[in-house]
């Protein structure tokens, strides 16, 4: 007889394919979409929140940032919990928490209540981001997994593009609380489907929970992300930014040292000896860097340079997301992977992403036509690189740690996007200030500079300086993404030649195997 798995433990790759796997993917993609939408949907509601809740500028910033801070701080911990206690169970818990917190946000009567509810949504969001990808790894085999991850990944692009559009449409007909109430039916339907369809899987019990590691990872990530969020508002050399960055970096350093010494680490630091993992991580950060930075720049380019309103600007950014969705949903990216290989897909995708950024800088400065061409090229690049990167990261981590792998992937996305906004925003401001006419010298923003002008010629000079700053920062982003693609491809190619891509860290002494063997 074949050996029997221990209680509530199933193999991560059961014999055959799960019959309802594509339906399960659809369900978890909808759950993932709600998480991504809530990263962006609140931006369009700022005037309503200010008027109806009496929210100050600081309150609004915390309403937006509480969600991102809590989610980014808990990603590794959420992934570890999913591996230990069950991925299906944690997915269900995440849906319940996300739904309840959304309901609380819709009923909030004060800024403090809404901030607390948004933080609760961040807890549920962290569980959903990690468990959805871990479940994809569980229910799809090696042949179908690239396409499934491509579809899962394209949901991120859809969420970022659709957030402002959905938010604007709801606010045109309903009050601001509707932005959160729409999450409730999605959470209920997804929960019922998860309980009915998704098979359970988890690592075997026996490992002591790494509570100190969880606390250190949260302190480190929250500190770093808070510094990145605060930099554009208070200045990169302000006390708030420097102190939070110091706390975050110290927390991450102590976390790394602790993980090297504890017998049951939450994140095995020996993964970073694997060239495949390092290549995928470096590429993942820079893809997110390019995406986060470009979205930040494109929004300002469309509104402040080309003169579109928020809704029109959102519509004109949609071709990027549509391109990503079409390529991944048709399976084109997955079909190219066997032909080009992981290094080839990554260098091709990141080169196209860089080319798109450069095209927008060089051709889209004065018209949307040139920008549209760049957006389409960027979309192809993201569709090729991002799912391949996620698959490479997850494949470099043992299946028993699928939740932690998803946490690493999510953390990289958060960190890379924040870093893109910080670095490219700093380049933009530096170039803008350097090119300002004498009458507006010393102004730190476009509105401040325009307030100092008196003639049409002066205002045109200020606009030209801002447009030049955006163009320069887009070229810097293009160069960083292109070079990052080359580095990631070289590391992955070397890993394939030496066979490191098949190596996994050894199971710690005294630990049981993650899953029951199959015969």
XYZ file of C-alpha atoms in Angstrom:
519
model
C 0.000 0.000 0.000
C 1.175 3.535 -0.632
C 2.009 5.490 2.508
C -0.759 7.587 3.965
C -0.289 11.293 4.650
C -0.663 12.604 8.168
C -3.790 14.460 9.303
C -5.070 17.149 6.967
C -1.902 16.849 4.891
C -2.016 16.327 1.163
C 0.721 16.253 -1.396
C 1.417 19.562 -3.075
C 1.242 17.854 -6.470
C -1.431 15.133 -6.248
C -1.510 12.492 -8.991
C -3.353 13.839 -12.014
C -4.761 17.300 -12.368
C -7.407 18.836 -10.137
C -10.588 18.728 -12.194
C -11.789 22.178 -11.157
C -8.362 23.834 -11.347
C -9.316 26.539 -13.868
C -12.495 27.377 -11.949
C -10.419 27.604 -8.767
C -7.992 29.913 -10.571
C -10.880 32.158 -11.606
C -12.089 32.349 -8.006
C -8.724 33.201 -6.505
C -8.033 35.727 -9.267
C -11.234 37.567 -8.353
C -10.139 37.546 -4.695
C -6.698 38.809 -5.741
C -8.289 41.535 -7.859
C -10.148 43.010 -4.892
C -6.861 43.255 -2.977
C -5.137 45.083 -5.832
C -8.098 47.386 -6.449
C -8.022 48.557 -2.851
C -4.429 49.708 -3.343
C -5.595 52.364 -5.822
C -9.354 52.847 -5.619
C -9.295 55.201 -2.639
C -7.248 57.866 -4.441
C -10.290 59.136 -6.366
C -12.329 59.457 -3.149
C -10.034 61.970 -1.426
C -12.361 64.983 -1.968
C -15.374 63.024 -0.670
C -13.490 61.812 2.418
C -12.262 65.313 3.173
C -15.794 66.708 2.954
C -17.848 63.942 4.595
C -15.484 62.773 7.337
C -13.677 66.054 7.935
C -10.387 64.318 7.152
C -7.194 66.343 7.204
C -4.374 65.834 4.712
C -2.558 63.678 7.274
C -5.732 61.615 7.849
C -6.106 60.978 4.109
C -2.476 59.902 3.839
C -2.966 57.402 6.660
C -6.216 56.113 5.137
C -4.322 55.290 1.961
C -1.063 54.136 3.543
C -2.408 52.044 6.447
C -3.506 49.372 3.986
C -0.162 49.211 2.163
C 1.914 49.343 5.356
C 0.092 46.516 7.127
C -0.073 44.363 4.008
C 3.618 44.723 3.148
C 4.670 44.131 6.754
C 2.692 40.883 7.037
C 3.418 39.203 3.684
C 6.200 36.894 4.891
C 4.361 36.100 8.122
C 1.134 35.372 6.226
C 2.956 33.054 3.819
C 4.587 31.206 6.694
C 1.212 30.813 8.434
C -0.277 29.384 5.243
C 2.499 26.793 4.968
C 2.152 25.813 8.605
C -1.609 25.856 9.198
C -2.973 25.172 5.725
C -3.189 27.256 2.575
C -6.917 26.682 2.064
C -7.609 27.570 5.689
C -5.593 30.801 5.550
C -7.181 31.744 2.215
C -10.603 31.409 3.842
C -9.478 33.392 6.894
C -8.112 36.110 4.618
C -11.422 36.400 2.772
C -13.369 36.643 6.034
C -11.051 39.305 7.478
C -11.021 41.267 4.234
C -14.815 41.183 3.982
C -15.403 42.191 7.615
C -12.849 45.002 7.447
C -14.399 46.254 4.182
C -17.810 46.342 5.864
C -16.294 48.282 8.770
C -14.677 50.738 6.352
C -17.995 51.377 4.581
C -19.663 52.195 7.924
C -16.811 54.336 9.302
C -17.962 57.615 10.873
C -14.557 59.167 11.533
C -11.081 59.203 9.983
C -9.733 57.058 12.830
C -12.342 54.347 12.239
C -11.590 54.255 8.521
C -7.841 54.064 9.148
C -8.366 51.139 11.537
C -10.610 49.378 9.023
C -8.062 49.885 6.243
C -5.403 48.333 8.469
C -7.686 45.338 9.007
C -8.119 45.057 5.253
C -4.316 44.987 4.993
C -4.207 41.907 7.247
C -6.712 40.092 5.049
C -4.956 41.327 1.928
C -1.608 39.900 3.043
C -3.195 36.475 3.541
C -4.904 36.621 0.144
C -1.817 37.713 -1.805
C 0.302 34.877 -0.419
C -2.253 32.061 -0.371
C -3.634 32.677 -3.857
C -0.215 32.203 -5.471
C 0.578 29.245 -3.196
C -2.669 27.559 -4.268
C -1.763 28.107 -7.937
C 1.511 26.280 -7.277
C -0.438 23.493 -5.602
C -3.155 22.746 -8.172
C -1.243 23.197 -11.455
C 1.503 20.903 -12.720
C 4.741 22.021 -14.381
C 3.175 22.073 -17.846
C 0.226 24.343 -17.031
C 1.738 26.398 -14.231
C 3.387 29.116 -16.396
C 0.078 29.970 -18.040
C -1.768 29.908 -14.700
C 0.804 32.211 -13.090
C 0.571 34.465 -16.155
C -3.175 34.818 -15.647
C -2.712 35.376 -11.892
C -0.025 37.982 -12.584
C -2.104 39.849 -15.159
C -4.727 40.459 -12.479
C -2.238 42.837 -10.830
C -2.049 44.949 -13.983
C -5.844 44.881 -14.334
C -6.274 46.016 -10.735
C -3.930 48.975 -11.006
C -5.554 50.138 -14.259
C -9.157 49.524 -13.209
C -8.950 50.944 -9.669
C -9.362 54.637 -10.533
C -11.962 53.849 -13.227
C -14.135 51.708 -10.935
C -13.743 54.184 -8.114
C -14.775 57.098 -10.317
C -17.805 55.229 -11.676
C -19.026 54.300 -8.171
C -18.565 57.822 -6.837
C -20.589 59.201 -9.740
C -23.640 57.258 -8.507
C -23.092 56.358 -4.819
C -21.391 57.604 -1.655
C -17.746 56.852 -0.835
C -18.629 53.791 1.287
C -19.663 51.961 -1.890
C -15.944 51.590 -2.699
C -15.745 49.084 0.147
C -19.219 47.533 0.048
C -18.532 46.066 -3.403
C -15.952 43.812 -1.737
C -18.605 42.005 0.321
C -20.372 39.941 -2.377
C -16.999 39.103 -3.910
C -15.688 37.885 -0.551
C -18.818 35.819 0.149
C -18.849 34.111 -3.259
C -15.094 33.509 -3.174
C -15.314 32.060 0.341
C -18.036 29.610 -0.683
C -16.018 28.544 -3.716
C -12.809 28.149 -1.700
C -14.494 25.986 0.934
C -16.114 23.837 -1.768
C -13.404 23.560 -4.409
C -9.890 24.256 -3.117
C -7.965 21.248 -1.766
C -6.078 21.690 1.503
C -2.309 21.478 1.715
C 0.257 22.374 4.343
C 3.681 21.467 5.616
C 3.787 18.869 8.359
C 3.728 20.000 11.949
C 6.968 19.736 13.902
C 8.604 23.069 13.255
C 8.532 25.587 16.087
C 6.848 28.852 14.978
C 9.407 31.575 14.295
C 7.678 34.312 16.286
C 10.751 36.526 16.643
C 11.420 36.267 12.918
C 7.825 37.286 12.197
C 8.115 40.333 14.474
C 11.462 41.394 12.997
C 10.210 41.044 9.415
C 7.182 43.200 10.206
C 9.292 45.889 11.891
C 11.773 45.893 9.016
C 9.273 46.024 6.164
C 6.961 48.570 7.808
C 9.929 50.841 8.572
C 11.314 50.713 5.033
C 7.934 51.076 3.312
C 6.932 53.952 5.617
C 10.166 55.758 4.735
C 9.502 55.283 1.017
C 5.910 56.506 1.376
C 6.891 59.526 3.496
C 9.855 60.661 1.399
C 7.939 62.519 -1.325
C 5.747 64.235 1.302
C 8.188 65.302 4.033
C 11.499 65.221 2.136
C 14.054 62.422 1.879
C 16.311 63.933 4.549
C 13.533 64.639 7.047
C 13.698 63.123 10.497
C 10.622 60.974 9.874
C 12.153 59.370 6.795
C 15.636 58.878 8.236
C 14.394 57.419 11.531
C 11.877 55.050 9.918
C 14.453 53.953 7.324
C 17.033 53.308 10.050
C 14.518 51.282 12.079
C 13.446 49.329 9.000
C 16.941 48.526 7.753
C 18.085 47.574 11.262
C 15.046 45.328 11.644
C 15.745 43.595 8.322
C 19.435 43.142 9.180
C 18.614 41.607 12.560
C 15.946 39.473 10.869
C 18.537 38.083 8.429
C 20.996 37.303 11.247
C 18.271 35.617 13.305
C 17.061 33.532 10.367
C 20.616 32.225 9.869
C 20.784 31.048 13.483
C 17.343 29.700 14.320
C 16.801 25.973 13.588
C 13.360 26.594 12.051
C 13.600 29.870 10.117
C 10.573 31.557 8.626
C 12.680 32.430 5.550
C 15.661 30.160 4.914
C 18.457 32.622 4.068
C 20.304 29.836 2.237
C 17.890 30.443 -0.630
C 20.086 33.451 -1.389
C 22.950 31.120 -2.289
C 20.896 29.834 -5.216
C 21.716 31.759 -8.414
C 18.282 31.013 -9.830
C 16.643 32.561 -6.783
C 18.985 35.575 -6.785
C 18.452 36.143 -10.503
C 14.679 35.971 -10.156
C 14.691 38.221 -7.069
C 16.858 40.907 -8.698
C 14.763 40.852 -11.848
C 11.516 40.904 -9.870
C 12.549 44.002 -7.946
C 13.473 45.841 -11.134
C 10.308 44.864 -13.018
C 8.308 46.216 -10.069
C 10.650 49.231 -9.983
C 9.877 49.978 -13.621
C 6.135 49.419 -13.198
C 5.762 51.394 -9.960
C 7.924 54.263 -11.129
C 6.340 54.431 -14.574
C 2.788 54.483 -13.178
C 3.804 57.334 -10.883
C 5.359 59.277 -13.770
C 2.656 58.500 -16.325
C -0.105 59.779 -14.051
C 1.672 63.114 -13.672
C 2.630 63.208 -17.356
C -0.960 62.759 -18.500
C -2.511 65.177 -16.003
C 0.115 67.867 -15.463
C 1.813 67.929 -18.871
C -0.851 66.808 -21.359
C -3.740 68.283 -19.351
C -6.108 65.289 -18.969
C -8.446 64.894 -15.998
C -8.096 61.946 -13.560
C -10.675 59.730 -15.307
C -9.365 60.519 -18.801
C -5.819 59.860 -17.617
C -6.867 56.482 -16.221
C -8.532 55.541 -19.499
C -5.411 56.462 -21.458
C -3.234 54.243 -19.263
C -5.546 51.270 -19.806
C -3.834 49.990 -23.022
C -0.875 48.825 -20.932
C -3.075 46.626 -18.738
C -5.154 45.422 -21.689
C -1.999 44.293 -23.506
C -0.788 42.365 -20.462
C -4.160 40.693 -20.022
C -4.519 39.695 -23.681
C -1.055 38.147 -23.884
C -1.374 36.186 -20.656
C -4.990 35.084 -21.051
C -4.295 33.795 -24.560
C -1.332 31.816 -23.227
C 1.191 33.447 -25.587
C 3.691 34.059 -22.806
C 3.425 30.451 -21.587
C 3.933 29.114 -25.126
C 7.072 31.203 -25.601
C 8.672 30.031 -22.342
C 9.806 26.577 -23.602
C 11.323 28.194 -26.702
C 13.126 31.120 -25.103
C 13.791 29.642 -21.664
C 13.520 31.557 -18.400
C 16.611 33.773 -18.994
C 15.499 34.566 -22.550
C 11.970 35.455 -21.454
C 13.227 37.722 -18.691
C 15.789 39.596 -20.783
C 13.276 39.945 -23.637
C 10.494 41.164 -21.371
C 12.636 43.621 -19.428
C 14.220 44.935 -22.645
C 10.743 45.623 -24.046
C 9.682 47.262 -20.781
C 12.766 49.493 -20.969
C 12.103 50.248 -24.646
C 8.526 51.256 -23.828
C 9.683 53.643 -21.106
C 12.256 55.146 -23.471
C 9.640 55.508 -26.234
C 7.305 57.388 -23.897
C 10.140 59.693 -22.895
C 11.278 60.411 -26.455
C 7.990 60.265 -28.391
C 5.232 61.009 -25.877
C 6.388 64.301 -24.439
C 3.845 66.428 -26.312
C 1.168 63.999 -27.503
C -0.656 60.873 -26.488
C 0.116 59.107 -29.785
C 3.772 58.573 -28.959
C 2.875 57.560 -25.424
C 0.381 54.961 -26.681
C 3.086 53.162 -28.657
C 5.282 53.059 -25.551
C 2.429 51.749 -23.392
C 1.783 48.870 -25.793
C 5.466 47.906 -25.864
C 5.603 48.119 -22.070
C 2.562 45.855 -21.834
C 4.241 43.160 -23.937
C 7.365 43.402 -21.795
C 5.467 43.110 -18.516
C 3.445 40.162 -19.836
C 6.646 38.281 -20.710
C 8.782 39.179 -17.690
C 6.532 39.345 -14.635
C 4.924 35.847 -14.711
C 8.264 34.298 -15.678
C 9.884 36.014 -12.718
C 7.192 34.833 -10.306
C 7.475 31.270 -11.640
C 11.273 31.374 -11.272
C 11.041 32.567 -7.661
C 8.449 29.964 -6.715
C 10.310 27.170 -8.529
C 13.523 27.978 -6.653
C 11.794 27.424 -3.295
C 10.770 23.940 -2.054
C 7.024 23.242 -2.508
C 6.664 22.926 1.262
C 7.497 26.631 1.507
C 5.122 27.758 -1.249
C 3.442 30.273 1.053
C 6.752 31.829 2.066
C 7.740 31.925 -1.612
C 4.546 33.826 -2.382
C 5.347 36.150 0.520
C 8.801 36.811 -0.938
C 7.261 37.526 -4.342
C 4.700 39.908 -2.845
C 7.326 41.654 -0.715
C 9.510 42.192 -3.784
C 6.593 43.748 -5.643
C 5.810 46.119 -2.773
C 9.463 47.062 -2.263
C 10.219 47.450 -5.977
C 7.189 49.633 -6.649
C 7.969 51.865 -3.686
C 11.604 52.098 -4.727
C 10.584 53.030 -8.275
C 8.410 55.877 -7.021
C 11.154 57.074 -4.654
C 14.102 56.966 -7.058
C 12.380 58.157 -10.225
C 10.487 60.784 -8.246
C 13.795 62.089 -6.878
C 15.250 62.230 -10.404
C 12.153 64.097 -11.604
C 12.352 66.691 -8.825
C 16.090 67.198 -9.235
C 15.869 67.774 -12.982
C 12.758 69.949 -12.650
C 14.359 72.251 -10.066
C 17.551 72.510 -12.130
C 15.650 73.647 -15.245
C 13.251 76.115 -13.604
C 13.390 79.713 -14.841
C 14.763 82.318 -12.446
C 11.318 83.603 -11.498
C 10.339 80.163 -10.100
C 13.735 79.162 -8.698
C 13.547 77.230 -5.441
C 10.002 75.898 -5.961
C 9.718 72.230 -5.080
C 6.613 71.340 -7.064
C 4.806 72.267 -10.274
C 1.907 74.118 -8.542
C 4.368 76.070 -6.369
C 6.439 77.035 -9.401
C 3.364 78.099 -11.400
C 2.171 80.288 -8.516
C 5.321 82.394 -8.921
C 4.866 83.053 -12.630
C 3.270 86.159 -14.144
C 3.345 85.689 -17.919
C 2.439 82.969 -20.398
C 6.096 82.622 -21.345
C 7.089 81.965 -17.728
C 4.337 79.401 -17.283
C 5.387 77.663 -20.500
C 8.978 77.550 -19.262
C 7.857 75.934 -15.990
C 5.796 73.332 -17.877
C 8.736 72.599 -20.164
C 11.000 72.099 -17.140
C 8.528 69.659 -15.600
C 8.127 67.740 -18.876
C 11.917 67.526 -19.217
C 12.169 66.201 -15.663
C 9.615 63.477 -16.401
C 11.424 62.531 -19.627
C 14.770 62.264 -17.859
C 13.376 60.132 -15.036
C 11.696 57.794 -17.540
C 15.033 57.303 -19.315
C 16.729 56.562 -15.977
C 14.024 53.981 -15.253
C 14.488 52.440 -18.711
C 18.244 52.087 -18.190
C 17.788 50.507 -14.744
C 15.232 47.988 -16.021
C 17.346 47.055 -19.068
C 20.527 46.518 -17.039
C 18.550 44.599 -14.415
C 17.220 42.291 -17.113
C 20.742 41.528 -18.313
C 21.952 40.799 -14.762
C 18.967 38.561 -13.988
C 19.362 36.660 -17.279
C 23.105 36.084 -16.712
C 22.515 34.759 -13.181
C 19.708 32.464 -14.330
C 21.740 31.181 -17.282
C 24.657 30.358 -14.984
C 22.291 28.623 -12.583
C 20.977 26.440 -15.414
C 24.492 25.525 -16.517
C 25.618 24.542 -13.024
C 22.358 22.812 -12.105
C 21.694 25.123 -9.152
C 18.151 25.693 -10.293
C 17.276 22.200 -9.118
C 18.939 22.521 -5.722
C 16.955 23.234 -2.584
C 18.153 23.884 0.933
C 18.242 20.831 3.078
C 15.473 20.183 5.559
C 16.575 21.359 9.003
C 17.656 18.680 11.405
C 14.734 17.205 13.236
C 12.122 18.471 10.814
C 9.709 16.139 9.138
C 9.343 16.113 5.371
C 6.894 18.693 4.118
C 4.532 16.278 2.442
C 3.834 12.617 2.327
C 5.646 10.825 -0.498
C 3.586 9.603 -3.424
C 4.070 6.357 -5.235
